[in-house]
C-alpha atoms as a PDB file:
ATOM      1  CA  MET A   1      -2.705  30.640  33.729  1.00  0.00           C
ATOM      2  CA  THR A   2       0.167  28.167  34.207  1.00  0.00           C
ATOM      3  CA  SER A   3       0.934  25.951  31.218  1.00  0.00           C
ATOM      4  CA  LYS A   4       1.528  22.208  31.529  1.00  0.00           C
ATOM      5  CA  LYS A   5       5.192  22.706  30.671  1.00  0.00           C
ATOM      6  CA  GLU A   6       5.573  25.340  33.391  1.00  0.00           C
ATOM      7  CA  THR A   7       3.770  23.091  35.869  1.00  0.00           C
ATOM      8  CA  ALA A   8       6.071  20.208  34.945  1.00  0.00           C
ATOM      9  CA  ALA A   9       9.204  22.305  35.450  1.00  0.00           C
ATOM     10  CA  THR A  10       7.992  23.834  38.733  1.00  0.00           C
ATOM     11  CA  THR A  11       6.863  20.562  40.291  1.00  0.00           C
ATOM     12  CA  ALA A  12      10.077  18.777  39.364  1.00  0.00           C
ATOM     13  CA  THR A  13      12.179  21.234  41.406  1.00  0.00           C
ATOM     14  CA  SER A  14      10.257  20.561  44.630  1.00  0.00           C
ATOM     15  CA  THR A  15      11.921  18.227  47.122  1.00  0.00           C
ATOM     16  CA  ASP A  16       8.676  17.675  49.018  1.00  0.00           C
ATOM     17  CA  LEU A  17       6.715  14.452  48.978  1.00  0.00           C
ATOM     18  CA  VAL A  18       3.157  15.099  47.815  1.00  0.00           C
ATOM     19  CA  PRO A  19       0.558  13.950  50.394  1.00  0.00           C
ATOM     20  CA  VAL A  20      -1.886  11.287  49.198  1.00  0.00           C
ATOM     21  CA  GLU A  21      -4.857  13.601  49.738  1.00  0.00           C
ATOM     22  CA  GLN A  22      -3.210  16.080  47.358  1.00  0.00           C
ATOM     23  CA  GLY A  23      -2.523  13.533  44.629  1.00  0.00           C
ATOM     24  CA  GLY A  24       0.495  11.726  46.095  1.00  0.00           C
ATOM     25  CA  PHE A  25       1.215   8.005  46.251  1.00  0.00           C
ATOM     26  CA  VAL A  26       1.083   5.829  49.372  1.00  0.00           C
ATOM     27  CA  VAL A  27       4.177   3.828  48.499  1.00  0.00           C
ATOM     28  CA  LEU A  28       6.274   7.019  48.373  1.00  0.00           C
ATOM     29  CA  VAL A  29       5.011   8.821  51.475  1.00  0.00           C
ATOM     30  CA  ASP A  30       4.383   5.958  53.910  1.00  0.00           C
ATOM     31  CA  ASN A  31       7.564   4.439  55.361  1.00  0.00           C
ATOM     32  CA  GLU A  32       5.698   1.356  56.546  1.00  0.00           C
ATOM     33  CA  ALA A  33       4.364   0.869  53.014  1.00  0.00           C
ATOM     34  CA  LYS A  34       7.912   0.731  51.682  1.00  0.00           C
ATOM     35  CA  GLU A  35       8.871  -1.816  54.335  1.00  0.00           C
ATOM     36  CA  LEU A  36       5.861  -3.975  53.513  1.00  0.00           C
ATOM     37  CA  LEU A  37       6.726  -3.870  49.833  1.00  0.00           C
ATOM     38  CA  ALA A  38      10.320  -4.845  50.557  1.00  0.00           C
ATOM     39  CA  GLU A  39       9.181  -7.734  52.751  1.00  0.00           C
ATOM     40  CA  ALA A  40       6.755  -8.978  50.115  1.00  0.00           C
ATOM     41  CA  ALA A  41       9.569  -9.021  47.503  1.00  0.00           C
ATOM     42  CA  PRO A  42       7.119  -9.526  44.609  1.00  0.00           C
ATOM     43  CA  GLY A  43       8.201 -11.255  41.415  1.00  0.00           C
ATOM     44  CA  PRO A  44       6.681 -10.696  37.955  1.00  0.00           C
ATOM     45  CA  ARG A  45       4.116 -13.484  38.402  1.00  0.00           C
ATOM     46  CA  ASP A  46       2.977 -12.080  41.762  1.00  0.00           C
ATOM     47  CA  LEU A  47       1.733  -8.746  40.487  1.00  0.00           C
ATOM     48  CA  ALA A  48      -1.908  -8.135  39.590  1.00  0.00           C
ATOM     49  CA  LYS A  49      -2.580  -7.479  35.915  1.00  0.00           C
ATOM     50  CA  LEU A  50      -4.415  -4.464  34.524  1.00  0.00           C
ATOM     51  CA  LEU A  51      -5.975  -6.084  31.493  1.00  0.00           C
ATOM     52  CA  VAL A  52      -7.400  -4.279  28.494  1.00  0.00           C
ATOM     53  CA  PRO A  53     -10.942  -5.684  28.196  1.00  0.00           C
ATOM     54  CA  ALA A  54     -12.452  -7.178  25.078  1.00  0.00           C
ATOM     55  CA  GLY A  55     -14.473  -4.803  22.926  1.00  0.00           C
ATOM     56  CA  SER A  56     -17.708  -6.441  24.036  1.00  0.00           C
ATOM     57  CA  GLY A  57     -17.063  -5.465  27.657  1.00  0.00           C
ATOM     58  CA  GLY A  58     -17.208  -2.191  29.564  1.00  0.00           C
ATOM     59  CA  ALA A  59     -14.579   0.554  29.318  1.00  0.00           C
ATOM     60  CA  PHE A  60     -12.941  -0.059  32.672  1.00  0.00           C
ATOM     61  CA  PHE A  61      -9.932  -1.691  34.302  1.00  0.00           C
ATOM     62  CA  THR A  62     -10.494  -4.301  36.986  1.00  0.00           C
ATOM     63  CA  ILE A  63      -8.447  -4.012  40.203  1.00  0.00           C
ATOM     64  CA  GLN A  64      -8.236  -6.728  42.831  1.00  0.00           C
ATOM     65  CA  THR A  65      -8.802  -5.425  46.375  1.00  0.00           C
ATOM     66  CA  ILE A  66      -9.188  -7.148  49.747  1.00  0.00           C
ATOM     67  CA  GLU A  67     -12.933  -6.599  49.365  1.00  0.00           C
ATOM     68  CA  GLY A  68     -13.108  -8.054  45.851  1.00  0.00           C
ATOM     69  CA  GLU A  69     -12.888  -6.666  42.341  1.00  0.00           C
ATOM     70  CA  GLU A  70     -13.223  -2.943  41.696  1.00  0.00           C
ATOM     71  CA  ALA A  71     -13.979  -1.503  38.250  1.00  0.00           C
ATOM     72  CA  VAL A  72     -12.372   1.855  37.449  1.00  0.00           C
ATOM     73  CA  LYS A  73     -12.688   3.902  34.273  1.00  0.00           C
ATOM     74  CA  SER A  74      -9.304   5.601  34.709  1.00  0.00           C
ATOM     75  CA  LEU A  75      -6.295   5.511  37.001  1.00  0.00           C
ATOM     76  CA  ASP A  76      -3.589   7.993  37.918  1.00  0.00           C
ATOM     77  CA  VAL A  77      -0.342   6.023  37.959  1.00  0.00           C
ATOM     78  CA  ILE A  78       3.424   6.294  38.040  1.00  0.00           C
ATOM     79  CA  ILE A  79       5.006   4.215  35.288  1.00  0.00           C
ATOM     80  CA  ALA A  80       7.909   2.761  37.247  1.00  0.00           C
ATOM     81  CA  TYR A  81       9.197   0.401  34.555  1.00  0.00           C
ATOM     82  CA  GLU A  82       8.692  -0.170  30.831  1.00  0.00           C
ATOM     83  CA  SER A  83       9.711  -3.512  29.349  1.00  0.00           C
ATOM     84  CA  PRO A  84      11.413  -3.940  25.991  1.00  0.00           C
ATOM     85  CA  MET A  85       9.127  -4.921  23.126  1.00  0.00           C
ATOM     86  CA  GLU A  86       7.896  -8.455  23.777  1.00  0.00           C
ATOM     87  CA  ARG A  87       6.350 -10.981  21.404  1.00  0.00           C
ATOM     88  CA  SER A  88       4.184 -14.059  21.785  1.00  0.00           C
ATOM     89  CA  PHE A  89       2.953 -16.549  19.198  1.00  0.00           C
ATOM     90  CA  TYR A  90       0.147 -19.082  19.481  1.00  0.00           C
ATOM     91  CA  ALA A  91      -0.258 -21.696  16.765  1.00  0.00           C
ATOM     92  CA  THR A  92      -3.886 -22.214  17.793  1.00  0.00           C
ATOM     93  CA  SER A  93      -6.728 -19.762  18.245  1.00  0.00           C
ATOM     94  CA  ILE A  94      -7.899 -18.709  21.703  1.00  0.00           C
ATOM     95  CA  ASP A  95     -10.970 -20.898  21.269  1.00  0.00           C
ATOM     96  CA  ASP A  96      -8.842 -23.950  20.468  1.00  0.00           C
ATOM     97  CA  SER A  97      -6.031 -23.362  22.981  1.00  0.00           C
ATOM     98  CA  ASP A  98      -5.713 -25.097  26.321  1.00  0.00           C
ATOM     99  CA  GLY A  99      -4.829 -21.869  28.124  1.00  0.00           C
ATOM    100  CA  GLY A 100      -1.166 -22.812  28.195  1.00  0.00           C
ATOM    101  CA  PRO A 101       1.862 -20.608  27.483  1.00  0.00           C
ATOM    102  CA  PRO A 102       2.618 -19.237  24.003  1.00  0.00           C
ATOM    103  CA  HIS A 103       4.287 -21.614  21.568  1.00  0.00           C
ATOM    104  CA  CYS A 104       7.052 -19.062  20.912  1.00  0.00           C
ATOM    105  CA  THR A 105       8.027 -15.981  22.913  1.00  0.00           C
ATOM    106  CA  SER A 106      10.542 -13.170  22.826  1.00  0.00           C
ATOM    107  CA  GLY A 107      11.472 -11.067  25.835  1.00  0.00           C
ATOM    108  CA  ASP A 108      13.267  -8.436  23.751  1.00  0.00           C
ATOM    109  CA  GLY A 109      11.395  -8.438  20.440  1.00  0.00           C
ATOM    110  CA  VAL A 110      14.604  -9.477  18.690  1.00  0.00           C
ATOM    111  CA  THR A 111      15.001 -13.227  19.184  1.00  0.00           C
ATOM    112  CA  GLY A 112      12.167 -15.679  19.668  1.00  0.00           C
ATOM    113  CA  PHE A 113      12.448 -19.097  21.308  1.00  0.00           C
ATOM    114  CA  GLY A 114       9.900 -21.841  20.910  1.00  0.00           C
ATOM    115  CA  VAL A 115       8.064 -23.875  18.299  1.00  0.00           C
ATOM    116  CA  ARG A 116       6.650 -22.297  15.145  1.00  0.00           C
ATOM    117  CA  ASP A 117       5.648 -25.272  12.968  1.00  0.00           C
ATOM    118  CA  VAL A 118       1.879 -24.801  13.028  1.00  0.00           C
ATOM    119  CA  GLU A 119       1.042 -28.084  11.298  1.00  0.00           C
ATOM    120  CA  ALA A 120       3.292 -30.100  13.617  1.00  0.00           C
ATOM    121  CA  ILE A 121       1.950 -28.356  16.726  1.00  0.00           C
ATOM    122  CA  ARG A 122      -1.624 -29.111  15.741  1.00  0.00           C
ATOM    123  CA  ALA A 123      -0.801 -32.717  14.877  1.00  0.00           C
ATOM    124  CA  GLN A 124       1.577 -33.647  17.702  1.00  0.00           C
ATOM    125  CA  GLY A 125       1.373 -30.938  20.349  1.00  0.00           C
ATOM    126  CA  ALA A 126       4.152 -28.460  21.121  1.00  0.00           C
ATOM    127  CA  ASP A 127       5.462 -30.526  24.052  1.00  0.00           C
ATOM    128  CA  ASN A 128       6.655 -33.199  21.620  1.00  0.00           C
ATOM    129  CA  LEU A 129       8.634 -30.781  19.465  1.00  0.00           C
ATOM    130  CA  GLU A 130      12.101 -29.289  19.927  1.00  0.00           C
ATOM    131  CA  PRO A 131      12.060 -25.507  20.554  1.00  0.00           C
ATOM    132  CA  THR A 132      14.493 -23.416  18.540  1.00  0.00           C
ATOM    133  CA  GLU A 133      15.627 -19.805  18.232  1.00  0.00           C
ATOM    134  CA  GLN A 134      14.449 -17.523  15.445  1.00  0.00           C
ATOM    135  CA  ALA A 135      15.251 -13.893  14.648  1.00  0.00           C
ATOM    136  CA  CYS A 136      11.930 -12.056  14.972  1.00  0.00           C
ATOM    137  CA  ALA A 137      12.654  -9.734  12.053  1.00  0.00           C
ATOM    138  CA  SER A 138      12.919 -12.641   9.599  1.00  0.00           C
ATOM    139  CA  CYS A 139      10.101 -14.744  11.072  1.00  0.00           C
ATOM    140  CA  LEU A 140       7.081 -15.061   8.795  1.00  0.00           C
ATOM    141  CA  PHE A 141       4.730 -14.755  11.766  1.00  0.00           C
ATOM    142  CA  SER A 142       6.030 -11.267  12.596  1.00  0.00           C
ATOM    143  CA  LYS A 143       4.839  -9.968   9.218  1.00  0.00           C
ATOM    144  CA  PHE A 144       1.545  -8.177   8.753  1.00  0.00           C
ATOM    145  CA  ALA A 145      -1.222 -10.323   7.210  1.00  0.00           C
ATOM    146  CA  SER A 146       0.311 -13.422   8.838  1.00  0.00           C
ATOM    147  CA  ASP A 147      -2.656 -13.718  11.211  1.00  0.00           C
ATOM    148  CA  LEU A 148      -3.657 -17.386  11.300  1.00  0.00           C
ATOM    149  CA  GLY A 149      -7.316 -16.429  11.194  1.00  0.00           C
ATOM    150  CA  GLY A 150      -6.852 -14.599   7.897  1.00  0.00           C
ATOM    151  CA  GLY A 151      -6.728 -11.090   9.362  1.00  0.00           C
ATOM    152  CA  LYS A 152      -4.385  -8.255   8.413  1.00  0.00           C
ATOM    153  CA  GLY A 153      -2.407  -8.340  11.653  1.00  0.00           C
ATOM    154  CA  GLN A 154       0.622 -10.280  12.832  1.00  0.00           C
ATOM    155  CA  ALA A 155       0.286 -13.876  14.020  1.00  0.00           C
ATOM    156  CA  CYS A 156       3.026 -13.110  16.546  1.00  0.00           C
ATOM    157  CA  SER A 157       1.645 -10.273  18.644  1.00  0.00           C
ATOM    158  CA  GLN A 158       3.665  -7.429  20.116  1.00  0.00           C
ATOM    159  CA  ARG A 159       3.191  -5.892  23.522  1.00  0.00           C
ATOM    160  CA  LYS A 160       4.941  -3.982  26.272  1.00  0.00           C
ATOM    161  CA  ARG A 161       4.570  -4.377  30.009  1.00  0.00           C
ATOM    162  CA  LEU A 162       4.366  -1.327  32.235  1.00  0.00           C
ATOM    163  CA  VAL A 163       4.880  -1.779  35.974  1.00  0.00           C
ATOM    164  CA  VAL A 164       2.754   0.953  37.532  1.00  0.00           C
ATOM    165  CA  PHE A 165       1.910   2.276  40.987  1.00  0.00           C
ATOM    166  CA  ASP A 166      -1.522   3.703  41.647  1.00  0.00           C
ATOM    167  CA  ARG A 167      -2.197   6.192  44.420  1.00  0.00           C
ATOM    168  CA  GLU A 168      -3.607   3.923  47.124  1.00  0.00           C
ATOM    169  CA  ASN A 169      -1.971   0.495  46.746  1.00  0.00           C
ATOM    170  CA  ILE A 170       1.453  -0.559  47.962  1.00  0.00           C
ATOM    171  CA  LEU A 171       2.085  -3.284  45.413  1.00  0.00           C
ATOM    172  CA  PRO A 172       2.583  -2.173  41.825  1.00  0.00           C
ATOM    173  CA  MET A 173       0.491  -3.654  39.024  1.00  0.00           C
ATOM    174  CA  VAL A 174       1.321  -4.697  35.476  1.00  0.00           C
ATOM    175  CA  LEU A 175      -0.416  -3.006  32.575  1.00  0.00           C
ATOM    176  CA  GLN A 176      -0.062  -5.096  29.440  1.00  0.00           C
ATOM    177  CA  VAL A 177      -0.065  -2.677  26.512  1.00  0.00           C
ATOM    178  CA  PRO A 178      -1.248  -4.578  23.419  1.00  0.00           C
ATOM    179  CA  ALA A 179      -0.080  -3.903  19.877  1.00  0.00           C
ATOM    180  CA  ALA A 180      -3.033  -1.627  19.115  1.00  0.00           C
ATOM    181  CA  SER A 181      -2.003   0.720  21.952  1.00  0.00           C
ATOM    182  CA  LEU A 182       1.741   0.877  21.296  1.00  0.00           C
ATOM    183  CA  LYS A 183       1.394   3.886  18.974  1.00  0.00           C
ATOM    184  CA  ALA A 184      -0.483   5.816  21.668  1.00  0.00           C
ATOM    185  CA  LEU A 185       2.223   5.005  24.218  1.00  0.00           C
ATOM    186  CA  LYS A 186       4.978   6.180  21.885  1.00  0.00           C
ATOM    187  CA  SER A 187       3.103   9.380  20.988  1.00  0.00           C
ATOM    188  CA  TYR A 188       2.646  10.157  24.674  1.00  0.00           C
ATOM    189  CA  LYS A 189       6.346   9.643  25.385  1.00  0.00           C
ATOM    190  CA  LEU A 190       7.261  11.937  22.494  1.00  0.00           C
ATOM    191  CA  LEU A 191       4.997  14.675  23.866  1.00  0.00           C
ATOM    192  CA  LEU A 192       6.805  14.337  27.184  1.00  0.00           C
ATOM    193  CA  VAL A 193      10.165  14.719  25.438  1.00  0.00           C
ATOM    194  CA  ASN A 194       9.086  18.190  24.244  1.00  0.00           C
ATOM    195  CA  ALA A 195       8.377  19.065  27.881  1.00  0.00           C
ATOM    196  CA  ARG A 196      11.778  17.619  28.901  1.00  0.00           C
ATOM    197  CA  GLN A 197      10.094  14.831  30.814  1.00  0.00           C
ATOM    198  CA  ARG A 198      10.148  11.042  30.903  1.00  0.00           C
ATOM    199  CA  ALA A 199       7.204   8.698  31.400  1.00  0.00           C
ATOM    200  CA  THR A 200       8.872   7.362  34.556  1.00  0.00           C
ATOM    201  CA  ARG A 201       9.075  10.855  36.077  1.00  0.00           C
ATOM    202  CA  VAL A 202       5.485  11.992  35.795  1.00  0.00           C
ATOM    203  CA  VAL A 203       1.991  11.058  36.942  1.00  0.00           C
ATOM    204  CA  THR A 204      -0.029   9.648  34.050  1.00  0.00           C
ATOM    205  CA  THR A 205      -3.749   9.021  33.688  1.00  0.00           C
ATOM    206  CA  ILE A 206      -4.527   5.768  31.890  1.00  0.00           C
ATOM    207  CA  SER A 207      -7.988   5.171  30.427  1.00  0.00           C
ATOM    208  CA  LEU A 208      -9.660   3.165  27.663  1.00  0.00           C
ATOM    209  CA  ALA A 209     -11.076   4.189  24.284  1.00  0.00           C
ATOM    210  CA  LYS A 210     -13.310   1.931  22.185  1.00  0.00           C
ATOM    211  CA  GLN A 211     -12.279   1.398  18.575  1.00  0.00           C
ATOM    212  CA  LYS A 212     -14.410   0.099  15.722  1.00  0.00           C
ATOM    213  CA  GLY A 213     -13.262  -3.156  14.166  1.00  0.00           C
ATOM    214  CA  SER A 214     -14.223  -6.755  13.499  1.00  0.00           C
ATOM    215  CA  PRO A 215     -14.687  -7.194  16.385  1.00  0.00           C
ATOM    216  CA  ASP A 216     -14.548  -3.841  18.262  1.00  0.00           C
ATOM    217  CA  TYR A 217     -11.644  -3.413  20.672  1.00  0.00           C
ATOM    218  CA  TYR A 218     -10.238  -1.059  23.291  1.00  0.00           C
ATOM    219  CA  THR A 219      -7.003   0.896  23.241  1.00  0.00           C
ATOM    220  CA  VAL A 220      -5.199   2.479  26.173  1.00  0.00           C
ATOM    221  CA  GLU A 221      -4.957   6.263  26.345  1.00  0.00           C
ATOM    222  CA  PHE A 222      -2.212   8.119  28.234  1.00  0.00           C
ATOM    223  CA  ASP A 223      -2.579  11.670  29.568  1.00  0.00           C
ATOM    224  CA  PHE A 224      -0.154  13.861  31.510  1.00  0.00           C
ATOM    225  CA  VAL A 225      -1.177  14.949  35.026  1.00  0.00           C
ATOM    226  CA  ARG A 226       1.937  16.445  36.617  1.00  0.00           C
ATOM    227  CA  ALA A 227       5.657  15.932  37.054  1.00  0.00           C
ATOM    228  CA  LEU A 228       6.900  14.085  40.107  1.00  0.00           C
ATOM    229  CA  SER A 229       8.589  16.185  42.770  1.00  0.00           C
ATOM    230  CA  ALA A 230      12.282  15.610  43.359  1.00  0.00           C
ATOM    231  CA  GLY A 231      11.336  13.936  46.633  1.00  0.00           C
ATOM    232  CA  GLU A 232       9.048  11.508  44.812  1.00  0.00           C
ATOM    233  CA  VAL A 233      11.714  10.755  42.215  1.00  0.00           C
ATOM    234  CA  ASN A 234      14.178   9.959  45.013  1.00  0.00           C
ATOM    235  CA  GLY A 235      11.598   7.762  46.726  1.00  0.00           C
ATOM    236  CA  LEU A 236      11.011   5.856  43.522  1.00  0.00           C
ATOM    237  CA  ALA A 237      14.756   5.385  43.052  1.00  0.00           C
ATOM    238  CA  GLY A 238      14.869   3.859  46.535  1.00  0.00           C
ATOM    239  CA  LEU A 239      12.557   1.105  45.289  1.00  0.00           C
ATOM    240  CA  ALA A 240      14.804   0.298  42.320  1.00  0.00           C
ATOM    241  CA  GLN A 241      15.921  -3.155  43.480  1.00  0.00           C
ATOM    242  CA  ILE A 242      12.380  -4.245  44.339  1.00  0.00           C
ATOM    243  CA  LEU A 243      11.123  -2.995  40.977  1.00  0.00           C
ATOM    244  CA  THR A 244      13.918  -4.754  39.089  1.00  0.00           C
ATOM    245  CA  GLU A 245      12.904  -8.087  40.598  1.00  0.00           C
ATOM    246  CA  ALA A 246       9.177  -7.406  40.155  1.00  0.00           C
ATOM    247  CA  ALA A 247       9.591  -6.405  36.526  1.00  0.00           C
ATOM    248  CA  GLY A 248      11.800  -9.349  35.476  1.00  0.00           C
ATOM    249  CA  THR A 249      10.710 -11.720  32.690  1.00  0.00           C
ATOM    250  CA  GLU A 250       7.459 -13.578  33.030  1.00  0.00           C
END
């Protein structure tokens, strides 16, 4: 029986593109698909989001198709890009917010820019206040137990964005990995290191697992499927410029 490590090493030496019917990806094997993607030139706001549902919902991702929404329990994807750690802070709860942007954000998890005076925001509105920079490490809202609702978490939430291709679609999608799933992502990447692999060079199954809490919530799970062939790696490298623009800052 072939081990996963042996499979990873063997597959990586192949220069062949894997056909879609054998587990390949349309964007890598279809020349017209690559041209369509290049013509579309998607930016970060153009890509569909793979959202982690609330704990009260079903354990599935929702994908937008030409025929409407499709619910899937798991997806085989190529992680084409992983963002730095990002942060976002809201001075009001989801129930009280107007659906606008965060009051303070950080694209690198190091320096935040925005407004963090909760009392002033609630009294005057963030638009009437001057945004400033703040080192995330020294910000009170990055500390555990700073949750404005009295919880044990951080008021300023962490996340990473993964730009991923699934097997059948040309456009990549964005999976927003929330704070509760960051440990699982790191553990998965460390397992790949032992197999001399990177997350951007393998096919990964993403799925959801329900966790008990107040309220319950879902976390993302990551499982190894196979290494990309050398031909697939080269095809992905050929999309580098498109991916750079698509993955930019939101």
